[in-house]
CSV table of C-alpha atoms in Angstrom, one decimal:
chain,number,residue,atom,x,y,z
A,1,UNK,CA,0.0,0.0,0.0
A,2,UNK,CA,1.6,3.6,-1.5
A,3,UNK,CA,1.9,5.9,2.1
A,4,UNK,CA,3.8,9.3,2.0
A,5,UNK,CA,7.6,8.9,2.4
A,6,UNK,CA,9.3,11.5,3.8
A,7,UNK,CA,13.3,12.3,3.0
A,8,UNK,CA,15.6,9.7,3.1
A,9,UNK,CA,18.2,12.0,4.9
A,10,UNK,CA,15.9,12.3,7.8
A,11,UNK,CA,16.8,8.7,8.9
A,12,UNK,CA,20.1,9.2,9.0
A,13,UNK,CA,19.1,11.6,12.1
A,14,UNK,CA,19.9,10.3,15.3
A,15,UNK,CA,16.5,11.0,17.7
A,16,UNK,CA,17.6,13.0,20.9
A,17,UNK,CA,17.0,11.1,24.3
A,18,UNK,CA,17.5,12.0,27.6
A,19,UNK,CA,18.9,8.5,29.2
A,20,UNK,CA,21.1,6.3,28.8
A,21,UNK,CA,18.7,3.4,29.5
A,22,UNK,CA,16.1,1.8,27.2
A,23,UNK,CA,12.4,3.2,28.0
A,24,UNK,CA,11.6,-0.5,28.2
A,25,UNK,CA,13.6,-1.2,31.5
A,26,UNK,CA,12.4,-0.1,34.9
A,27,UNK,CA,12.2,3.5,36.0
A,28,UNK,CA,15.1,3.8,38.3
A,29,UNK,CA,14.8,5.3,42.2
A,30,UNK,CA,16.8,8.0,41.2
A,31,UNK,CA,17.4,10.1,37.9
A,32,UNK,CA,20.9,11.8,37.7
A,33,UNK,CA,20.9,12.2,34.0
A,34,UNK,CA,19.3,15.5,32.8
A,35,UNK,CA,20.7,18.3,34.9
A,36,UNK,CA,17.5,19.7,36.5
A,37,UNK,CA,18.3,22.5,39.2
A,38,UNK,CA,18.3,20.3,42.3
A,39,UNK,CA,16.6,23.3,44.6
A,40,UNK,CA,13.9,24.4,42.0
A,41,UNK,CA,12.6,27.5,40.5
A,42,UNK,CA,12.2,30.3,43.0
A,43,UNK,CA,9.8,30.2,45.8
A,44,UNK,CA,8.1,32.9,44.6
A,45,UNK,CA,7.5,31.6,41.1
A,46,UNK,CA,6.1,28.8,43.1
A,47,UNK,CA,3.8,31.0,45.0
A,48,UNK,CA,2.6,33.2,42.1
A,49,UNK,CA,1.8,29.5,40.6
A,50,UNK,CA,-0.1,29.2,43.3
A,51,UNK,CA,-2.1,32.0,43.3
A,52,UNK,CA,-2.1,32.6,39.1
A,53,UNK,CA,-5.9,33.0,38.2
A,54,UNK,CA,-6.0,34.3,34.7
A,55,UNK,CA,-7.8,33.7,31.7
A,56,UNK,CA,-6.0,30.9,29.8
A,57,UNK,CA,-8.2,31.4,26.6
A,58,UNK,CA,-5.9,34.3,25.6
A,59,UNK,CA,-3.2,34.0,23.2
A,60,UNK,CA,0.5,35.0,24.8
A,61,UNK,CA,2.2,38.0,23.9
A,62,UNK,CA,3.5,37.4,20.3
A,63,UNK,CA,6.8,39.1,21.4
A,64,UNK,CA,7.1,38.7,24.8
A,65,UNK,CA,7.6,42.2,25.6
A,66,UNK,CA,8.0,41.9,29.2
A,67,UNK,CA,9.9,39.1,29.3
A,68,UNK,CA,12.5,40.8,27.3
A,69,UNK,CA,12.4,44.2,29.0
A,70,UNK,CA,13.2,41.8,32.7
A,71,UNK,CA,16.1,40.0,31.0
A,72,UNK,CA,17.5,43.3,29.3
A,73,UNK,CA,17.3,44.9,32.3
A,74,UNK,CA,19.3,42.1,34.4
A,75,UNK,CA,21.7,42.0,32.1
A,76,UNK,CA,22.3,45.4,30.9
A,77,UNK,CA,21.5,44.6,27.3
A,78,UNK,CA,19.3,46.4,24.1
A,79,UNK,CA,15.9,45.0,24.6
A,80,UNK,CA,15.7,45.2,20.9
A,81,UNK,CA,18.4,43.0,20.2
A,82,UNK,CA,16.7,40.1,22.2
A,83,UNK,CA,14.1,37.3,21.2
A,84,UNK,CA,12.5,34.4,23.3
A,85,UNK,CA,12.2,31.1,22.0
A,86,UNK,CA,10.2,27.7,23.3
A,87,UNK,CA,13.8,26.7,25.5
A,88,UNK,CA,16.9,28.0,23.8
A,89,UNK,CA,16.6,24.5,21.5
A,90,UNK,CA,14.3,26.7,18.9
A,91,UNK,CA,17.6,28.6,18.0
A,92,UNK,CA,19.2,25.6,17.9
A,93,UNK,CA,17.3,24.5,15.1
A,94,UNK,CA,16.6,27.7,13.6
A,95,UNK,CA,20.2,28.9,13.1
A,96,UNK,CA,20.8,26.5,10.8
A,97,UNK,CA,17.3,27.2,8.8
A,98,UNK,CA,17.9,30.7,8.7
A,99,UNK,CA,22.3,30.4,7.6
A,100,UNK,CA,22.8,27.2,6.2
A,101,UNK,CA,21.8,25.0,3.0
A,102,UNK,CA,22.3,21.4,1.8
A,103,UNK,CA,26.3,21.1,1.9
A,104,UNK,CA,27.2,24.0,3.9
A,105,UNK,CA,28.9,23.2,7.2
A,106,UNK,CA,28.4,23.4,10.6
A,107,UNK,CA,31.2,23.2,13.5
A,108,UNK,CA,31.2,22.1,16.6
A,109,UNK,CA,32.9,19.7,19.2
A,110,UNK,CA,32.6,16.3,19.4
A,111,UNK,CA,30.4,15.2,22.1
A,112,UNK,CA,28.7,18.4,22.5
A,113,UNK,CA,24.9,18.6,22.6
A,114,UNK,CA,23.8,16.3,20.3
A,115,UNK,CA,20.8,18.9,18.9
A,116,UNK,CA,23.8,20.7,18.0
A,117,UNK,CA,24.3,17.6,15.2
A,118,UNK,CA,20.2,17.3,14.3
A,119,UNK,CA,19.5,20.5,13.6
A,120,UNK,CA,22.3,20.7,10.9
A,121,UNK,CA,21.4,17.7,9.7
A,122,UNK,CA,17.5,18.8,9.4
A,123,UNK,CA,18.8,20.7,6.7
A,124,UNK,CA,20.8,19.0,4.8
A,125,UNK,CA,24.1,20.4,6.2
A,126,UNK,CA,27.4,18.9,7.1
A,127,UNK,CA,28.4,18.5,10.6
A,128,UNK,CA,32.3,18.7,11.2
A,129,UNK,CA,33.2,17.4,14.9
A,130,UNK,CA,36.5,18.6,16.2
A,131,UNK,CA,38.0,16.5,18.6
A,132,UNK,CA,38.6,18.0,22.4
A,133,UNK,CA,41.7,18.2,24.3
A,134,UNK,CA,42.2,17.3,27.7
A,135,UNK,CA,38.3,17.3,27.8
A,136,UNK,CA,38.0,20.5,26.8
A,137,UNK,CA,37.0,22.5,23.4
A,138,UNK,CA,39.9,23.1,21.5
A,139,UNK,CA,39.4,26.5,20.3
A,140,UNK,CA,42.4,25.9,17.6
A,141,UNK,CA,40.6,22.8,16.3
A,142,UNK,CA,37.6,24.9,15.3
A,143,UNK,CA,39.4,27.3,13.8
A,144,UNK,CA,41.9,24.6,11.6
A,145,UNK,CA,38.2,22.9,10.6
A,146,UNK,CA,37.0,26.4,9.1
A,147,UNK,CA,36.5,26.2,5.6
A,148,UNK,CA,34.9,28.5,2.6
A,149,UNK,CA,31.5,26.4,3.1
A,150,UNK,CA,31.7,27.1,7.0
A,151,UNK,CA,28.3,29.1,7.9
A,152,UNK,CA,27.8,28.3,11.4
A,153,UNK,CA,30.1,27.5,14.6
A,154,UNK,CA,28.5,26.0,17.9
A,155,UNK,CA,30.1,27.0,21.3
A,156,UNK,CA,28.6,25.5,24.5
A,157,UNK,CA,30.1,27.0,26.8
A,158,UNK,CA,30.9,25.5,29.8
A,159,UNK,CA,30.2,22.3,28.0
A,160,UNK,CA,28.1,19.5,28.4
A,161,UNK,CA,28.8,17.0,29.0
A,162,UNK,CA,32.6,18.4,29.3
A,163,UNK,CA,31.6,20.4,32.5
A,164,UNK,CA,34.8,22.5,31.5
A,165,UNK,CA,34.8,26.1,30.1
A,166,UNK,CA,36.7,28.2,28.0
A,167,UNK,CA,38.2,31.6,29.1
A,168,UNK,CA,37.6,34.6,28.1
A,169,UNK,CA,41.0,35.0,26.1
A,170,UNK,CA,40.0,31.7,24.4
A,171,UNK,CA,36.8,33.0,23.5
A,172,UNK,CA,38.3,36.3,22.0
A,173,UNK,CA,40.7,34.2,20.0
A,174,UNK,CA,38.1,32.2,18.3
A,175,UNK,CA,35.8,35.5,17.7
A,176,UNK,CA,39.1,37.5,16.2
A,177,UNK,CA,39.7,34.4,14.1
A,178,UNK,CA,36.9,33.8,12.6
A,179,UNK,CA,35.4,35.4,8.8
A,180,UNK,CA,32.8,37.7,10.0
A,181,UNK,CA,30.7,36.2,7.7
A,182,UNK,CA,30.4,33.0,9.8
A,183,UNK,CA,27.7,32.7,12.6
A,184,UNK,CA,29.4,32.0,16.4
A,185,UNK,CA,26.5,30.7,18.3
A,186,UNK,CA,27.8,30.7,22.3
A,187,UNK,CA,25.3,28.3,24.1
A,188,UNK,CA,25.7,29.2,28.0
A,189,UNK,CA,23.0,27.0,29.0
A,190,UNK,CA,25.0,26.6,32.1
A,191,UNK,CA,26.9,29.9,32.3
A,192,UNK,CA,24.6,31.3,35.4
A,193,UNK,CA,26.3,28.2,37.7
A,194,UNK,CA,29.8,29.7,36.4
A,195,UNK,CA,32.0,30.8,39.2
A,196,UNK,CA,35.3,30.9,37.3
A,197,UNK,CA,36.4,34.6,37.5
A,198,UNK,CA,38.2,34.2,34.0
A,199,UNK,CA,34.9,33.2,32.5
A,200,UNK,CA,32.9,35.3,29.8
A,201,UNK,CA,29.2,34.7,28.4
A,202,UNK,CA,30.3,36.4,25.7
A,203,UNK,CA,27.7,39.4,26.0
A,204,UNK,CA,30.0,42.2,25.5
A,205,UNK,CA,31.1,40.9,22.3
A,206,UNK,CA,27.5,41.0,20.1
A,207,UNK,CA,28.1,45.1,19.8
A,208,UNK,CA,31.7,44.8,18.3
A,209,UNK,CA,31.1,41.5,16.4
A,210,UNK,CA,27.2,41.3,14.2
A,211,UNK,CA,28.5,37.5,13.6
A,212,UNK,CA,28.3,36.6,17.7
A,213,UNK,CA,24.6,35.2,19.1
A,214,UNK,CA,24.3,34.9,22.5
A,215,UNK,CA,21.7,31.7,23.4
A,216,UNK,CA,20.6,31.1,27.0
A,217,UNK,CA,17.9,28.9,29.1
A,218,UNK,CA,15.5,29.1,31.9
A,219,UNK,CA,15.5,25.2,32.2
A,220,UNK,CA,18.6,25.0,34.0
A,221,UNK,CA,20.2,27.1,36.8
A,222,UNK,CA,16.4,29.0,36.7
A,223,UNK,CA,14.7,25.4,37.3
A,224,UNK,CA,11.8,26.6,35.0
A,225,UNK,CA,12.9,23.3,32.6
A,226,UNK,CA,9.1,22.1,32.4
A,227,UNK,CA,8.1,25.7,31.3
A,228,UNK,CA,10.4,26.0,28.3
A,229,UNK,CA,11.9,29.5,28.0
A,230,UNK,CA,15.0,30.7,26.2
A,231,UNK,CA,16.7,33.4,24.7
A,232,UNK,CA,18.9,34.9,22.3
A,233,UNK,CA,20.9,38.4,22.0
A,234,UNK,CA,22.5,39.1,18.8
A,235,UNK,CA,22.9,42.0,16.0
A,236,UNK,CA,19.8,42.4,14.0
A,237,UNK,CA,21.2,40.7,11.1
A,238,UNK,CA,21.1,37.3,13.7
A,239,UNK,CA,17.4,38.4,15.5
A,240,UNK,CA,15.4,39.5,13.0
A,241,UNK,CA,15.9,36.0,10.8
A,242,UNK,CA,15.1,34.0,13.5
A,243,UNK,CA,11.8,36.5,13.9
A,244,UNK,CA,10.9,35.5,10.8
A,245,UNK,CA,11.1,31.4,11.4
A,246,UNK,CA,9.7,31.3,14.9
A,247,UNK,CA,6.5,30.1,15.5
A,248,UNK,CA,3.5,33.2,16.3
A,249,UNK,CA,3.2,32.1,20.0
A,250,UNK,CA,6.5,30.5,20.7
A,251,UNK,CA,6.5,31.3,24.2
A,252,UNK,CA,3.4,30.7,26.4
A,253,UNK,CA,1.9,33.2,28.9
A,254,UNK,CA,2.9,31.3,32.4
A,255,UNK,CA,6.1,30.6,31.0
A,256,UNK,CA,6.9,34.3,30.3
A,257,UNK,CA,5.4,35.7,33.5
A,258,UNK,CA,7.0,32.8,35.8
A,259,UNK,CA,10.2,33.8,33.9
A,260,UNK,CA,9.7,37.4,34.7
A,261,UNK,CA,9.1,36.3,38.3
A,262,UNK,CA,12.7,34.0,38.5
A,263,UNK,CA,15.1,36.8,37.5
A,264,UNK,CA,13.8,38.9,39.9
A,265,UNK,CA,14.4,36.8,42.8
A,266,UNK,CA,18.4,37.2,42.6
A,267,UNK,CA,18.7,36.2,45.8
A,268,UNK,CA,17.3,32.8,45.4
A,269,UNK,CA,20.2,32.7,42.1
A,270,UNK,CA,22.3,33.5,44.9
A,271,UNK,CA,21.9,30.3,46.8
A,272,UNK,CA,21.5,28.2,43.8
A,273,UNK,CA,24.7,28.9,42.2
A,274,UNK,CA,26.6,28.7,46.1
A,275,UNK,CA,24.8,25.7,46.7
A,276,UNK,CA,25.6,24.0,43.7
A,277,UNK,CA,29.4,25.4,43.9
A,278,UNK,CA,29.9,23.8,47.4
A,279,UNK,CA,28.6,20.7,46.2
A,280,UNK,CA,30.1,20.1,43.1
A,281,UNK,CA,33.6,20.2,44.8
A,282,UNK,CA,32.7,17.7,47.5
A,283,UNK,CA,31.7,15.5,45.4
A,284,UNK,CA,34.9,15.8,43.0
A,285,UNK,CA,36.9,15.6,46.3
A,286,UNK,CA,35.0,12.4,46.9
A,287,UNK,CA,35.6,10.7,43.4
A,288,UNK,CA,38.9,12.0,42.9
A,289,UNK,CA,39.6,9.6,46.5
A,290,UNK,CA,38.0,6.9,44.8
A,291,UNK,CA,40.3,7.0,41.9
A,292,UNK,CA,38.4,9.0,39.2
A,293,UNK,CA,39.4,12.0,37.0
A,294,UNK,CA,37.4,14.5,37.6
A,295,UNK,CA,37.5,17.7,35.2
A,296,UNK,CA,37.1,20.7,36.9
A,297,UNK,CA,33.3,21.6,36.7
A,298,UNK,CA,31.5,25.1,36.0
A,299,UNK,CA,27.9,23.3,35.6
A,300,UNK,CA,25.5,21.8,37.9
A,301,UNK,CA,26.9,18.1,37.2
A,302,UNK,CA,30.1,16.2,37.2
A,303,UNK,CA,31.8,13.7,34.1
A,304,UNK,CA,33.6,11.4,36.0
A,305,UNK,CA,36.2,9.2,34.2
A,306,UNK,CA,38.2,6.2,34.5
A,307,UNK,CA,41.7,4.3,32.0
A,308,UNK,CA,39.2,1.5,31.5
A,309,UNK,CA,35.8,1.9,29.4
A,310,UNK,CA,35.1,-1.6,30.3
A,311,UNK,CA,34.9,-0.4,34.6
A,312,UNK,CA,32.5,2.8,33.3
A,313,UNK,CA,30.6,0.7,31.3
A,314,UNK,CA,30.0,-2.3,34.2
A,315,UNK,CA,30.0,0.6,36.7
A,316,UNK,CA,27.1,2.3,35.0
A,317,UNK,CA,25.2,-0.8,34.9
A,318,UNK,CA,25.9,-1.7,38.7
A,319,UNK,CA,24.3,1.6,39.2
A,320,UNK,CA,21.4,1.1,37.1
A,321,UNK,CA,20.5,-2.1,39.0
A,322,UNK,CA,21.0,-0.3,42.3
A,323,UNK,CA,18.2,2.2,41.1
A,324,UNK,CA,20.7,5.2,40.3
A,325,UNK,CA,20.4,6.5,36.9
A,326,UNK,CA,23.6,8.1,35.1
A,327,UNK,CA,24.5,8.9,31.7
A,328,UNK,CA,26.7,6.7,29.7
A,329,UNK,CA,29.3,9.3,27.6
A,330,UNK,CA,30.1,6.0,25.2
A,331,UNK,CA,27.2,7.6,22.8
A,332,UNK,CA,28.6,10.9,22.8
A,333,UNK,CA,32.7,9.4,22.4
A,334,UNK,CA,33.9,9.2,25.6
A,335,UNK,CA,33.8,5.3,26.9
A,336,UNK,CA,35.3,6.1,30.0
A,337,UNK,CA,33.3,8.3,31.3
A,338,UNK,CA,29.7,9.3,32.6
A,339,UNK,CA,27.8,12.0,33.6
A,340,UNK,CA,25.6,12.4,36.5
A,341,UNK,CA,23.7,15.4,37.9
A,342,UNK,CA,24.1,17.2,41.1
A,343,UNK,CA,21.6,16.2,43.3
A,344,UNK,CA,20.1,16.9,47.2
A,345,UNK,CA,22.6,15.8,50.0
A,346,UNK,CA,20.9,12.1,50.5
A,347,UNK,CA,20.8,11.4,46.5
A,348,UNK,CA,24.8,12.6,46.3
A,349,UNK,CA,25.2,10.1,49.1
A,350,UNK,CA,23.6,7.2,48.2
A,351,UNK,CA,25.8,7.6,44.5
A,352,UNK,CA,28.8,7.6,46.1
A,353,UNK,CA,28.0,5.2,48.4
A,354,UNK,CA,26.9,3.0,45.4
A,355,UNK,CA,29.9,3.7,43.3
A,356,UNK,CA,32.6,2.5,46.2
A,357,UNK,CA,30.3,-0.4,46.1
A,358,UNK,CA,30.7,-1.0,42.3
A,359,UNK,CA,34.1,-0.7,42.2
A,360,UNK,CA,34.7,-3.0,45.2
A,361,UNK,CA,32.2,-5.3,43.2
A,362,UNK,CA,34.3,-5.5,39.8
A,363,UNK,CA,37.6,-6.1,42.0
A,364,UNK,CA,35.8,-9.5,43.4
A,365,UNK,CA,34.5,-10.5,39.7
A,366,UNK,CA,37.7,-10.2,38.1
A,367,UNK,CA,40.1,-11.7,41.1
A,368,UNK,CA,37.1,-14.7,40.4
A,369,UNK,CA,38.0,-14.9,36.9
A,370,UNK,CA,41.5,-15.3,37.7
């Protein structure tokens, strides 16, 4: 029976998923693999949740006005140069649509955030994948891969699932270096958990460089990850593309007032981002005891790693059947590693707890096989 077909490049895509695990196997106890905000949105987006009474039959504002006044205003940027997207994955996939066509090429690090590779591939164009160093982004790797068909570069930065970052001289290297006429997308998804002093979002460089977009998140350090809010700062020959490609009411009305709501409660950001600092190197402490390299994290998880794959990969099974959930960085090209997300006090416990257990359990299985 004749049925539509749609284009044979489209199953060369890779679907994105969040675990590690097939849906088919049992929900484990505890979930470390997405990077949710371990202390939640603000208390007093929870309270105006609460007590919102409004009439949901109205259509949001088409260009969530308000929403881009509050984040202009907290970050000292144009209002005019800013648009909000559903989560900061619409520009994702709408950089390429508005800058690239079938053979063109997009750059960015292996490993990196694997919408980074769909959305190039939606359109038909290439994907080049630099290899790291040291677990970082190699700035000079990006730069050696630019070519004449180069229309679009992908910076996450700090990285996932790296963890790492780049500094600010690193950042201004790659922006010096690169033809104007090439898009520099900085992802900072994670650049609110940053406590690095050397560190730059890369604001300050979208009025000196019309190539440089700035793309950012409320799922992540804001907690608002179910509420799907992003944005993007960039010259007007960046925003006013993606104005034309995003959908008419992108961004929903409690989304953009619980938004409005998070960035004003800086003192709650306060506590997240010292929380999550004090935790992060506790827990490195704690693995680097155990024997793990631990890179030096500026996100709100950790990418532990081991010399054998083979311990990762039993590891990350032993924790699976404990009911502790990681992420497996084999798919993304790092078999020794994994990822997990910082969690609340008795969750971090119980994974390490779990992990001296695994490790003392593969010691006994292969002193059997001997």
């Amino acid at each position: 029976m004749s049925h539509p077909r749609a284009h044979a490049p489209l199953f060369q895509i890779q679907p994105f998923t969040t675990s590690g695990h097939n849906a088919s196997n049992a929900s484990p106890t505890i979930d470390l693999t997405t990077n949710e905000e371990t202390l939640g949105p603000s208390p007093r987006v929870l309270d105006a949740y609460q007590n919102f009474s409004t009439c949901l039959h109205h259509y949001p504002d088409v260009t969530a006005q308000d929403l881009r006044k509050a984040i202009a205003r907290q970050y000292g940027i144009p209002f005019e140069n800013l648009i909000c997207g559903n989560g900061s994955e619409e520009f994702l996939y709408a950089l390429p649509r508005a800058f690239c066509a079938f053979g063109d090429e997009v750059i960015f690090s292996k490993g990196s955030f694997p919408v980074y590779k769909i959305a190039t591939q939606c359109v038909s164009a290439i994907p080049v994948e630099t290899a790291p160093q040291d677990f970082r982004i190699d700035i000079e790797a990006i730069l050696k891969a630019i070519t004449p068909r180069t229309k679009l570069i992908f910076i996450d930065n700090p990285g996932n699932p790296y963890s790492t970052y780049l500094r600010q001289d690193e950042i201004e290297k790659l922006i010096e270096n690169t033809p104007p006429s090439i898009v520099i997308a900085l992802d900072g998804a994670y650049s609110e958990y940053v406590t690095a002093r050397d560190f730059t979002s890369g604001l300050e460089f979208v009025k000196t460089h019309p190539n440089v977009i700035i793309l950012r998140t409320f799922s992540k350090f804001y907690g608002l990850a179910g509420l799907r809010v992003g944005w993007a700062y960039g010259s007007v020959h960046l925003i006013e593309p993606l104005l034309r490609l995003k959908a008419p009411f992108n961004v929903g009305t409690l989304a953009q007032r619980f938004a409005i709501i998070a960035l004003q409660d800086q003192e709650h950001a306060i506590k997240v981002r010292t929380t999550n600092h004090q935790r992060r190197t506790h827990l490195k402490n704690e693995l680097e005891t155990l024997g793990f390299d631990v890179p030096e994290s500026q996100c709100n998880f950790l990418s532990p790693g081991l010399v054998s794959q083979e311990k990762i990969k039993d590891l990350v099974e032993f924790l699976f059947h404990e009911g502790i959930s990681v992420r497996s960085l084999a798919g993304q090209g790092f078999p020794n590693r994994f990822r997990f997300s910082l969690s609340v006090e008795e969750n971090m416990r119980t994974l390490i707890d779990a992990i001296s257990n695994g490790l003392v359990h593969k010691k006994k299985a292969l002193s059997h096989c001997i």
